[in-house]
C-alpha positions as a Python dict, from the first residue, in 0.01 Angstrom:
ca = {
    (1, 'M'): (0, 0, 0),
    (2, 'R'): (-171, -36, 337),
    (3, 'K'): (-345, -368, 396),
    (4, 'P'): (-723, -352, 444),
    (5, 'N'): (-898, -405, 775),
    (6, 'L'): (-1168, -671, 808),
    (7, 'L'): (-1501, -645, 991),
    (8, 'F'): (-1661, -989, 993),
    (9, 'L'): (-2029, -1011, 1093),
    (10, 'M'): (-2133, -1370, 1161),
    (11, 'C'): (-2475, -1510, 1250),
    (12, 'D'): (-2585, -1854, 1358),
    (13, 'Q'): (-2872, -2010, 1161),
    (14, 'L'): (-2950, -1715, 932),
    (15, 'S'): (-3093, -1824, 597),
    (16, 'A'): (-3040, -1639, 271),
    (17, 'Y'): (-3414, -1667, 213),
    (18, 'A'): (-3485, -1458, 523),
    (19, 'L'): (-3264, -1174, 399),
    (20, 'Y'): (-3331, -1184, 26),
    (21, 'N'): (-3684, -1315, -26),
    (22, 'S'): (-3896, -1261, 284),
    (23, 'A'): (-4065, -966, 450),
    (24, 'C'): (-3789, -946, 709),
    (25, 'F'): (-3707, -582, 794),
    (26, 'T'): (-3329, -521, 768),
    (27, 'P'): (-3256, -158, 673),
    (28, 'N'): (-2889, -162, 773),
    (29, 'I'): (-2812, -485, 590),
    (30, 'D'): (-3000, -353, 286),
    (31, 'K'): (-2784, -42, 297),
    (32, 'L'): (-2471, -257, 324),
    (33, 'R'): (-2580, -455, 18),
    (34, 'G'): (-2588, -129, -175),
    (35, 'R'): (-2211, -104, -120),
    (36, 'S'): (-2138, -474, -163),
    (37, 'V'): (-2151, -780, -382),
    (38, 'T'): (-2431, -1012, -272),
    (39, 'F'): (-2372, -1380, -350),
    (40, 'D'): (-2721, -1525, -383),
    (41, 'K'): (-2588, -1878, -449),
    (42, 'A'): (-2352, -1906, -152),
    (43, 'Y'): (-2362, -2232, 41),
    (44, 'T'): (-2246, -2369, 372),
    (45, 'V'): (-2040, -2688, 361),
    (46, 'N'): (-2229, -2848, 650),
    (47, 'A'): (-2569, -2816, 815),
    (48, 'V'): (-2448, -2766, 1174),
    (49, 'C'): (-2242, -2504, 1354),
    (50, 'S'): (-1907, -2657, 1443),
    (51, 'P'): (-1814, -2828, 1113),
    (52, 'A'): (-1920, -2521, 915),
    (53, 'R'): (-1728, -2280, 1138),
    (54, 'A'): (-1414, -2494, 1133),
    (55, 'S'): (-1432, -2491, 751),
    (56, 'L'): (-1457, -2112, 757),
    (57, 'M'): (-1144, -2091, 972),
    (58, 'T'): (-935, -2345, 779),
    (59, 'G'): (-1066, -2350, 421),
    (60, 'L'): (-1105, -2727, 457),
    (61, 'L'): (-1407, -2954, 430),
    (62, 'P'): (-1517, -3130, 751),
    (63, 'H'): (-1373, -3470, 654),
    (64, 'N'): (-1032, -3302, 627),
    (65, 'H'): (-1035, -3075, 934),
    (66, 'G'): (-1192, -3343, 1156),
    (67, 'V'): (-1490, -3163, 1309),
    (68, 'L'): (-1782, -3371, 1184),
    (69, 'W'): (-2038, -3286, 1454),
    (70, 'V'): (-2114, -3010, 1703),
    (71, 'T'): (-1823, -3013, 1944),
    (72, 'H'): (-2021, -3005, 2269),
    (73, 'N'): (-2227, -3317, 2193),
    (74, 'A'): (-1945, -3550, 2097),
    (75, 'D'): (-1723, -3768, 2313),
    (76, 'E'): (-1378, -3629, 2392),
    (77, 'D'): (-1213, -3830, 2117),
    (78, 'Q'): (-1474, -3744, 1853),
    (79, 'G'): (-1537, -3434, 1646),
    (80, 'C'): (-1186, -3304, 1717),
    (81, 'L'): (-1020, -3033, 1512),
    (82, 'R'): (-696, -3142, 1348),
    (83, 'E'): (-473, -2864, 1473),
    (84, 'E'): (-189, -2912, 1226),
    (85, 'H'): (-380, -2710, 967),
    (86, 'P'): (-335, -2331, 942),
    (87, 'H'): (-616, -2096, 1045),
    (88, 'F'): (-685, -1773, 862),
    (89, 'A'): (-665, -1563, 1182),
    (90, 'Q'): (-321, -1706, 1263),
    (91, 'I'): (-202, -1628, 910),
    (92, 'L'): (-321, -1268, 941),
    (93, 'K'): (-179, -1229, 1293),
    (94, 'D'): (161, -1358, 1179),
    (95, 'S'): (163, -1097, 903),
    (96, 'G'): (103, -810, 1145),
    (97, 'Y'): (-276, -791, 1184),
    (98, 'I'): (-438, -722, 1521),
    (99, 'T'): (-715, -980, 1562),
    (100, 'G'): (-1029, -985, 1778),
    (101, 'Y'): (-1303, -1249, 1806),
    (102, 'F'): (-1621, -1177, 2001),
    (103, 'G'): (-1918, -1406, 2051),
    (104, 'K'): (-2010, -1764, 1973),
    (105, 'W'): (-1708, -1984, 1895),
    (106, 'H'): (-1809, -2351, 1845),
    (107, 'V'): (-1508, -2420, 1624),
    (108, 'E'): (-1332, -2672, 1847),
    (109, 'K'): (-1348, -2816, 2198),
    (110, 'S'): (-1107, -2596, 2399),
    (111, 'K'): (-1325, -2285, 2351),
    (112, 'M'): (-1004, -2082, 2334),
    (113, 'P'): (-987, -1870, 2017),
    (114, 'K'): (-652, -1728, 2131),
    (115, 'R'): (-493, -2063, 2050),
    (116, 'F'): (-580, -2009, 1684),
    (117, 'G'): (-459, -1656, 1616),
    (118, 'W'): (-724, -1442, 1785),
    (119, 'Q'): (-543, -1200, 2016),
    (120, 'Y'): (-845, -1035, 2178),
    (121, 'T'): (-1167, -1202, 2289),
    (122, 'T'): (-1474, -1115, 2493),
    (123, 'E'): (-1304, -1111, 2833),
    (124, 'D'): (-1062, -842, 2714),
    (125, 'F'): (-1341, -592, 2643),
    (126, 'F'): (-1628, -692, 2869),
    (127, 'K'): (-1550, -689, 3241),
    (128, 'E'): (-1764, -838, 3514),
    (129, 'G'): (-1969, -618, 3741),
    (130, 'I'): (-2130, -302, 3611),
    (131, 'D'): (-2035, -402, 3257),
    (132, 'L'): (-2216, -735, 3266),
    (133, 'P'): (-2545, -732, 3072),
    (134, 'Y'): (-2852, -829, 3268),
    (135, 'K'): (-3029, -1148, 3175),
    (136, 'A'): (-3400, -1120, 3120),
    (137, 'P'): (-3592, -1294, 3403),
    (138, 'E'): (-3799, -1600, 3322),
    (139, 'D'): (-4121, -1416, 3399),
    (140, 'S'): (-4046, -1162, 3124),
    (141, 'F'): (-4211, -1389, 2865),
    (142, 'I'): (-4532, -1250, 2722),
    (143, 'V'): (-4550, -1522, 2454),
    (144, 'K'): (-4405, -1869, 2511),
    (145, 'K'): (-4447, -2180, 2297),
    (146, 'T'): (-4302, -2518, 2392),
    (147, 'L'): (-4286, -2846, 2203),
    (148, 'R'): (-4465, -3148, 2350),
    (149, 'E'): (-4439, -3423, 2087),
    (150, 'P'): (-4359, -3709, 2047),
    (151, 'E'): (-4475, -3858, 2377),
    (152, 'G'): (-4200, -3921, 2628),
    (153, 'Y'): (-3975, -3631, 2522),
    (154, 'D'): (-3929, -3311, 2723),
    (155, 'K'): (-4262, -3128, 2717),
    (156, 'N'): (-4103, -2797, 2811),
    (157, 'R'): (-3863, -2761, 2518),
    (158, 'L'): (-3883, -2394, 2425),
    (159, 'F'): (-3968, -2335, 2057),
    (160, 'Y'): (-4030, -1961, 2036),
    (161, 'G'): (-4123, -1671, 2258),
    (162, 'V'): (-4147, -1296, 2309),
    (163, 'R'): (-3992, -1119, 2607),
    (164, 'A'): (-4051, -778, 2758),
    (165, 'C'): (-3684, -678, 2777),
    (166, 'G'): (-3434, -456, 2598),
    (167, 'D'): (-3132, -528, 2380),
    (168, 'Q'): (-2926, -626, 2683),
    (169, 'G'): (-3152, -922, 2749),
    (170, 'M'): (-3035, -1087, 2427),
    (171, 'K'): (-2715, -1288, 2386),
    (172, 'M'): (-2621, -1087, 2077),
    (173, 'Y'): (-2569, -770, 2281),
    (174, 'N'): (-2246, -877, 2451),
    (175, 'P'): (-2035, -957, 2139),
    (176, 'V'): (-2157, -644, 1959),
    (177, 'I'): (-2053, -421, 2249),
    (178, 'C'): (-1715, -596, 2257),
    (179, 'G'): (-1679, -538, 1885),
    (180, 'E'): (-1758, -169, 1929),
    (181, 'R'): (-1495, -136, 2198),
    (182, 'F'): (-1238, -318, 1988),
    (183, 'L'): (-1307, -83, 1697),
    (184, 'E'): (-1279, 217, 1929),
    (185, 'S'): (-931, 94, 2025),
    (186, 'R'): (-829, 80, 1658),
    (187, 'R'): (-864, 447, 1566),
    (188, 'S'): (-502, 452, 1453),
    (189, 'E'): (-457, 347, 1090),
    (190, 'D'): (-171, 109, 1176),
    (191, 'P'): (-150, -182, 1214),
    (192, 'P'): (-439, -337, 1019),
    (193, 'W'): (-696, -533, 1217),
    (194, 'V'): (-959, -806, 1198),
    (195, 'C'): (-1275, -782, 1411),
    (196, 'M'): (-1510, -1081, 1404),
    (197, 'V'): (-1847, -1047, 1580),
    (198, 'S'): (-2038, -1373, 1603),
    (199, 'T'): (-2396, -1375, 1735),
    (200, 'Q'): (-2571, -1685, 1864),
    (201, 'E'): (-2896, -1555, 1720),
    (202, 'P'): (-3119, -1619, 1528),
    (203, 'H'): (-3055, -1981, 1635),
    (204, 'D'): (-3357, -2153, 1785),
    (205, 'P'): (-3538, -2123, 2019),
    (206, 'F'): (-3669, -1812, 1847),
    (207, 'V'): (-3689, -1577, 2144),
    (208, 'C'): (-3723, -1210, 2052),
    (209, 'T'): (-3804, -890, 2236),
    (210, 'K'): (-4143, -723, 2239),
    (211, 'E'): (-4011, -410, 2065),
    (212, 'Y'): (-3909, -596, 1748),
    (213, 'F'): (-4191, -851, 1751),
    (214, 'E'): (-4444, -569, 1734),
    (215, 'R'): (-4300, -459, 1399),
    (216, 'Y'): (-4457, -767, 1243),
    (217, 'N'): (-4822, -856, 1194),
    (218, 'V'): (-4836, -1231, 1253),
    (219, 'N'): (-5136, -1281, 1028),
    (220, 'D'): (-4956, -1110, 738),
    (221, 'I'): (-4654, -1341, 752),
    (222, 'E'): (-4622, -1552, 436),
    (223, 'L'): (-4478, -1896, 500),
    (224, 'H'): (-4228, -2057, 264),
    (225, 'P'): (-4415, -2260, -3),
    (226, 'S'): (-4249, -2585, 104),
    (227, 'C'): (-4410, -2551, 448),
    (228, 'F'): (-4711, -2714, 284),
    (229, 'D'): (-4514, -2988, 107),
    (230, 'T'): (-4679, -3332, 137),
    (231, 'L'): (-4330, -3489, 114),
    (232, 'E'): (-4439, -3721, -166),
    (233, 'N'): (-4136, -3908, -302),
    (234, 'Q'): (-3917, -3749, -32),
    (235, 'P'): (-3685, -3929, 212),
    (236, 'Y'): (-3884, -4094, 490),
    (237, 'L'): (-3653, -3940, 748),
    (238, 'Y'): (-3802, -3597, 680),
    (239, 'K'): (-4147, -3721, 773),
    (240, 'K'): (-4015, -3892, 1085),
    (241, 'A'): (-3825, -3583, 1201),
    (242, 'G'): (-4131, -3361, 1155),
    (243, 'R'): (-4330, -3523, 1436),
    (244, 'A'): (-4212, -3260, 1686),
    (245, 'W'): (-4401, -2987, 1496),
    (246, 'A'): (-4683, -3194, 1348),
    (247, 'N'): (-4954, -3036, 1565),
    (248, 'L'): (-4864, -2670, 1511),
    (249, 'T'): (-5150, -2450, 1396),
    (250, 'L'): (-5110, -2219, 1098),
    (251, 'F'): (-5105, -1921, 1336),
    (252, 'E'): (-4828, -2079, 1547),
    (253, 'K'): (-4618, -2138, 1236),
    (254, 'K'): (-4660, -1773, 1140),
    (255, 'E'): (-4589, -1661, 1497),
    (256, 'A'): (-4266, -1864, 1498),
    (257, 'A'): (-4163, -1698, 1171),
    (258, 'A'): (-4246, -1354, 1312),
    (259, 'C'): (-4021, -1423, 1612),
    (260, 'Y'): (-3739, -1539, 1383),
    (261, 'Y'): (-3771, -1227, 1167),
    (262, 'A'): (-3788, -1004, 1475),
    (263, 'I'): (-3456, -1143, 1598),
    (264, 'I'): (-3298, -1072, 1260),
    (265, 'T'): (-3429, -715, 1271),
    (266, 'Q'): (-3263, -669, 1610),
    (267, 'I'): (-2938, -814, 1475),
    (268, 'D'): (-2966, -567, 1188),
    (269, 'K'): (-2986, -278, 1433),
    (270, 'L'): (-2680, -391, 1631),
    (271, 'F'): (-2474, -469, 1321),
    (272, 'G'): (-2565, -120, 1203),
    (273, 'R'): (-2397, 16, 1515),
    (274, 'L'): (-2074, -160, 1422),
    (275, 'I'): (-2080, -27, 1067),
    (276, 'D'): (-2152, 323, 1197),
    (277, 'K'): (-1855, 287, 1432),
    (278, 'L'): (-1631, 234, 1128),
    (279, 'D'): (-1740, 572, 996),
    (280, 'E'): (-1689, 730, 1337),
    (281, 'I'): (-1327, 612, 1363),
    (282, 'G'): (-1257, 697, 999),
    (283, 'Q'): (-1182, 341, 890),
    (284, 'R'): (-1473, 263, 656),
    (285, 'E'): (-1300, 319, 322),
    (286, 'N'): (-1014, 77, 393),
    (287, 'T'): (-1221, -195, 559),
    (288, 'I'): (-1361, -514, 412),
    (289, 'I'): (-1705, -587, 555),
    (290, 'I'): (-1847, -936, 528),
    (291, 'L'): (-2178, -1069, 654),
    (292, 'T'): (-2257, -1439, 647),
    (293, 'A'): (-2382, -1732, 857),
    (294, 'D'): (-2269, -2083, 943),
    (295, 'H'): (-2593, -2230, 802),
    (296, 'G'): (-2957, -2142, 755),
    (297, 'E'): (-3291, -2228, 915),
    (298, 'L'): (-3571, -2449, 781),
    (299, 'L'): (-3848, -2234, 934),
    (300, 'G'): (-4117, -2490, 857),
    (301, 'A'): (-3989, -2610, 519),
    (302, 'K'): (-4088, -2973, 466),
    (303, 'G'): (-4259, -2954, 805),
    (304, 'L'): (-3926, -2906, 983),
    (305, 'Y'): (-3751, -2639, 1188),
    (306, 'S'): (-3390, -2576, 1291),
    (307, 'K'): (-3130, -2751, 1070),
    (308, 'N'): (-2948, -3090, 1069),
    (309, 'I'): (-3182, -3332, 889),
    (310, 'S'): (-3279, -3224, 536),
    (311, 'A'): (-3063, -3086, 259),
    (312, 'S'): (-3309, -2802, 196),
    (313, 'E'): (-3190, -2481, 33),
    (314, 'L'): (-3316, -2300, 343),
    (315, 'I'): (-3038, -2467, 542),
    (316, 'Y'): (-2756, -2470, 289),
    (317, 'N'): (-2809, -2145, 98),
    (318, 'I'): (-2653, -1886, 329),
    (319, 'P'): (-2626, -1508, 306),
    (320, 'L'): (-2291, -1383, 180),
    (321, 'I'): (-2244, -1008, 145),
    (322, 'I'): (-1896, -867, 87),
    (323, 'S'): (-1797, -501, 65),
    (324, 'A'): (-1430, -458, -23),
    (325, 'P'): (-1210, -165, -132),
    (326, 'G'): (-1161, -167, -507),
    (327, 'C'): (-1437, -420, -569),
    (328, 'C'): (-1784, -382, -716),
    (329, 'S'): (-2077, -246, -520),
    (330, 'N'): (-2455, -283, -540),
    (331, 'A'): (-2409, -602, -742),
    (332, 'I'): (-2547, -955, -730),
    (333, 'S'): (-2341, -1257, -829),
    (334, 'H'): (-2478, -1604, -899),
    (335, 'A'): (-2134, -1759, -845),
    (336, 'K'): (-2147, -2056, -611),
    (337, 'L'): (-1911, -1985, -322),
    (338, 'T'): (-1893, -2198, -8),
    (339, 'L'): (-1809, -2106, 349),
    (340, 'A'): (-1469, -2271, 297),
    (341, 'D'): (-1417, -2044, -6),
    (342, 'V'): (-1481, -1743, 218),
    (343, 'C'): (-1162, -1826, 412),
    (344, 'Q'): (-953, -1818, 94),
    (345, 'T'): (-1130, -1510, -42),
    (346, 'L'): (-1054, -1306, 269),
    (347, 'L'): (-690, -1412, 271),
    (348, 'D'): (-666, -1311, -95),
    (349, 'L'): (-830, -973, -33),
    (350, 'C'): (-582, -909, 249),
    (351, 'G'): (-286, -993, 26),
    (352, 'M'): (-205, -1320, 200),
    (353, 'P'): (-99, -1649, 36),
    (354, 'L'): (-385, -1897, 1),
    (355, 'I'): (-407, -2217, 200),
    (356, 'E'): (-294, -2510, -13),
    (357, 'T'): (-597, -2735, -50),
    (358, 'G'): (-832, -2870, -311),
    (359, 'D'): (-1125, -2809, -78),
    (360, 'S'): (-1170, -2437, -147),
    (361, 'R'): (-1080, -2146, -373),
    (362, 'S'): (-1071, -1768, -364),
    (363, 'G'): (-1365, -1569, -497),
    (364, 'K'): (-1171, -1242, -526),
    (365, 'I'): (-1201, -1235, -906),
    (366, 'V'): (-1579, -1260, -872),
    (367, 'L'): (-1584, -955, -645),
    (368, 'E'): (-1397, -761, -912),
    (369, 'N'): (-1642, -864, -1187),
    (370, 'P'): (-1948, -1028, -1027),
    (371, 'R'): (-2121, -1167, -1338),
    (372, 'K'): (-1823, -1256, -1556),
    (373, 'Y'): (-1718, -1561, -1358),
    (374, 'D'): (-2055, -1720, -1285),
    (375, 'K'): (-1981, -2019, -1513),
    (376, 'E'): (-1638, -2082, -1358),
    (377, 'F'): (-1801, -2088, -1015),
    (378, 'D'): (-2096, -2299, -1124),
    (379, 'C'): (-2043, -2601, -900),
    (380, 'C'): (-2010, -2652, -527),
    (381, 'Y'): (-2028, -2927, -269),
    (382, 'A'): (-2137, -2994, 90),
    (383, 'E'): (-2128, -3287, 328),
    (384, 'Y'): (-2318, -3386, 641),
    (385, 'Y'): (-2251, -3653, 904),
    (386, 'G'): (-2547, -3610, 1134),
    (387, 'G'): (-2576, -3406, 1451),
    (388, 'R'): (-2619, -3621, 1757),
    (389, 'I'): (-2738, -3917, 1549),
    (390, 'M'): (-2503, -4016, 1269),
    (391, 'L'): (-2617, -4026, 909),
    (392, 'T'): (-2455, -3945, 578),
    (393, 'Q'): (-2540, -3688, 314),
    (394, 'R'): (-2337, -3547, 26),
    (395, 'I'): (-2475, -3260, -181),
    (396, 'I'): (-2362, -3135, -519),
    (397, 'W'): (-2486, -2824, -701),
    (398, 'K'): (-2413, -2784, -1071),
    (399, 'G'): (-2588, -2525, -1282),
    (400, 'S'): (-2955, -2537, -1190),
    (401, 'Y'): (-2938, -2896, -1065),
    (402, 'K'): (-2893, -3027, -713),
    (403, 'Y'): (-2824, -3389, -619),
    (404, 'V'): (-2841, -3523, -263),
    (405, 'F'): (-2686, -3859, -177),
    (406, 'N'): (-2877, -3970, 131),
    (407, 'G'): (-2687, -4285, 220),
    (408, 'F'): (-2947, -4507, 383),
    (409, 'D'): (-3254, -4318, 261),
    (410, 'K'): (-3399, -4203, -70),
    (411, 'D'): (-3173, -3977, -275),
    (412, 'E'): (-3293, -3641, -409),
    (413, 'L'): (-3257, -3461, -741),
    (414, 'Y'): (-3398, -3113, -801),
    (415, 'D'): (-3411, -2875, -1093),
    (416, 'L'): (-3388, -2550, -897),
    (417, 'E'): (-3462, -2333, -1198),
    (418, 'K'): (-3801, -2498, -1251),
    (419, 'D'): (-3857, -2591, -887),
    (420, 'P'): (-3684, -2339, -654),
    (421, 'Y'): (-3879, -2462, -350),
    (422, 'E'): (-3777, -2828, -400),
    (423, 'L'): (-4131, -2963, -417),
    (424, 'K'): (-4063, -3226, -685),
    (425, 'N'): (-3795, -3488, -626),
    (426, 'C'): (-3689, -3600, -976),
    (427, 'I'): (-3473, -3890, -858),
    (428, 'D'): (-3707, -4150, -1012),
    (429, 'D'): (-3808, -3945, -1316),
    (430, 'P'): (-3666, -4121, -1627),
    (431, 'S'): (-3652, -3790, -1815),
    (432, 'Y'): (-3383, -3681, -1568),
    (433, 'G'): (-3185, -4006, -1601),
    (434, 'E'): (-2892, -3852, -1787),
    (435, 'V'): (-2884, -3553, -1550),
    (436, 'L'): (-2867, -3790, -1253),
    (437, 'K'): (-2579, -3983, -1408),
    (438, 'Q'): (-2387, -3660, -1471),
    (439, 'M'): (-2449, -3531, -1119),
    (440, 'V'): (-2333, -3856, -959),
    (441, 'S'): (-2022, -3848, -1177),
    (442, 'I'): (-1947, -3493, -1059),
    (443, 'L'): (-1997, -3606, -700),
    (444, 'W'): (-1740, -3884, -735),
    (445, 'Q'): (-1500, -3637, -896),
    (446, 'K'): (-1539, -3403, -598),
    (447, 'L'): (-1481, -3691, -356),
    (448, 'R'): (-1154, -3768, -533),
    (449, 'E'): (-1040, -3405, -537),
    (450, 'T'): (-1103, -3367, -164),
    (451, 'K'): (-977, -3716, -68),
    (452, 'D'): (-1304, -3823, 95),
    (453, 'K'): (-1197, -4178, 181),
    (454, 'S'): (-1515, -4265, 371),
    (455, 'L'): (-1705, -4300, 44),
    (456, 'L'): (-1425, -4354, -206),
    (457, 'E'): (-1305, -4663, -22),
    (458, 'S'): (-1652, -4804, 52),
    (459, 'D'): (-1658, -5060, -227),
    (460, 'Y'): (-1791, -5333, 1),
    (461, 'P'): (-2096, -5472, -186),
    (462, 'I'): (-2357, -5389, 76),
    (463, 'L'): (-2234, -5026, 88),
    (464, 'R'): (-2268, -4961, -285),
    (465, 'L'): (-2551, -4720, -214),
    (466, 'A'): (-2500, -4453, -482),
    (467, 'P'): (-2695, -4490, -810),
    (468, 'Y'): (-2362, -4520, -995),
    (469, 'G'): (-2015, -4612, -879),
    (470, 'P'): (-1691, -4409, -884),
    (471, 'E'): (-1579, -4550, -1220),
    (472, 'I'): (-1876, -4401, -1406),
}
C-alpha cells in the first residue's frame, strides 16, 4: 500500500478561538474542516515559538529537547536543541519520503532545516531577482498604531496597521509560493512527500492589507469577554505586563482585532491555493492535510496581547485540523492532544515507528473514531520558562479543570466548563480544595513521567512553592 503524502500548514500565533468562535472569515479552512477531524481541545506545550516548534519536530517536551526560550534571544550556550534526538522529518526522509520546508523555522539556532531531514527549503524554489517578492514601502501604511507605554520604552513599537499593498507585500506570500512550486514538482505518485508551509503571520505586529481589512467593520467586532477582566484574584504579573496596552481605547482594541482577523483571512486564501494545488496535481485523496499553530494570541484577554506571560486558553488552546485518508471527516473531537502528540500522530499515520518517549503519544485512534477516545485523552500538560525574562509555569488540564503552577506568583485553578473565559480563579475557594489537591497530584505524576528534574529535585525548603509536594 502506498504511503500517504503530508501537507502541513503551520501558522505562528493563531488561536483556536479565532478560528472556531470568532467572526473571523475563513471559507477555505471551514471547507477543510468539513473533510477533517477538528480537535477543539488541542494545546501547545509552550507559549513561545521555538520551544513549541522543537516539540513538534521531536515529540519531546521543552525540558527534554533543550529549547526553553526563543532561539534568537538567548546566549549561544542557552536554549540549544539537543541534537541527539530524532526528528520526524529525518525519520520520514530515511524511509523514502521527499521532504520540503518553507517559511519560518525558529526550531534551533543554525536556521538550517536541511540538517534535520528537510531536503528542500525556500532557496530551492524561490530565486533572487524577478522571483523576489516586493516589500511594501513604509509609506504604504494607511493605519498605523504604535505603543508608547511605559515611559522610557521605545515609543515607536508597532502594534497594528493597515497597508495599501497586495499579497506580495506580506511575509506569508513567499513560503506559500514555494509550497506551490514544490507540489508542482511532485505530480508523480512516487515517492511520497512531505510539504510543510510555515507562515510568520498572524504574529504581532498585526499588519494587514487594505483589501482584507475592509472585509471587517471595526465597530462590529466583538472582543473576547476576558478583555474586560478586572484581574481580581489573578497573578500580579498579569497586571504588571498589561501596562503597555493600558491606555488603548475600545475602538483601538477592536481595530487591533480586525487587523488580526484580516491577516487570518489572507492566510486562509493562500492556504486555499495550496489545497487547490493538491487537486490540480491529482494528489488530494492520498494526502494528509494538517493545519495547526505553535501557540495562540491573547488579543486583549486579561488586558494583554501577544503571548508569553499568562496561561490563558487563548495562548495555549491551538487550532488542530487533520484530514487523513481512511479517517473520519466533518467531525469534532474533544480529545486533548498536544503539539508534541502531533509529531507522533503524523508518524503513525505515515506508517512509521513512534519516537520512544513518555512526553507524547499518537492520536491516530482518535482520528479513526473521534468521540470514542475522549476519556483516554482527557489530560494534557504544558510548561513555560519565560521568554526573555525567566519565570516558571506548569499547566495541567484534566477533564474540565485547569491548574496553573505559577512559581513565584499566585497559582490559578479554573473550572472551564463553568467558566470558559477564565474569569474566576478558584485557587483560594475552599469548595475546590479537593480538586486542587487532585490536580497538583496529577502535575507531580506528569513531572515524574517526563523526568522534569527542575521541579522534582527542588526540595530545598525555600523552593517548596507548590500547594502540595510530590509525595501527595
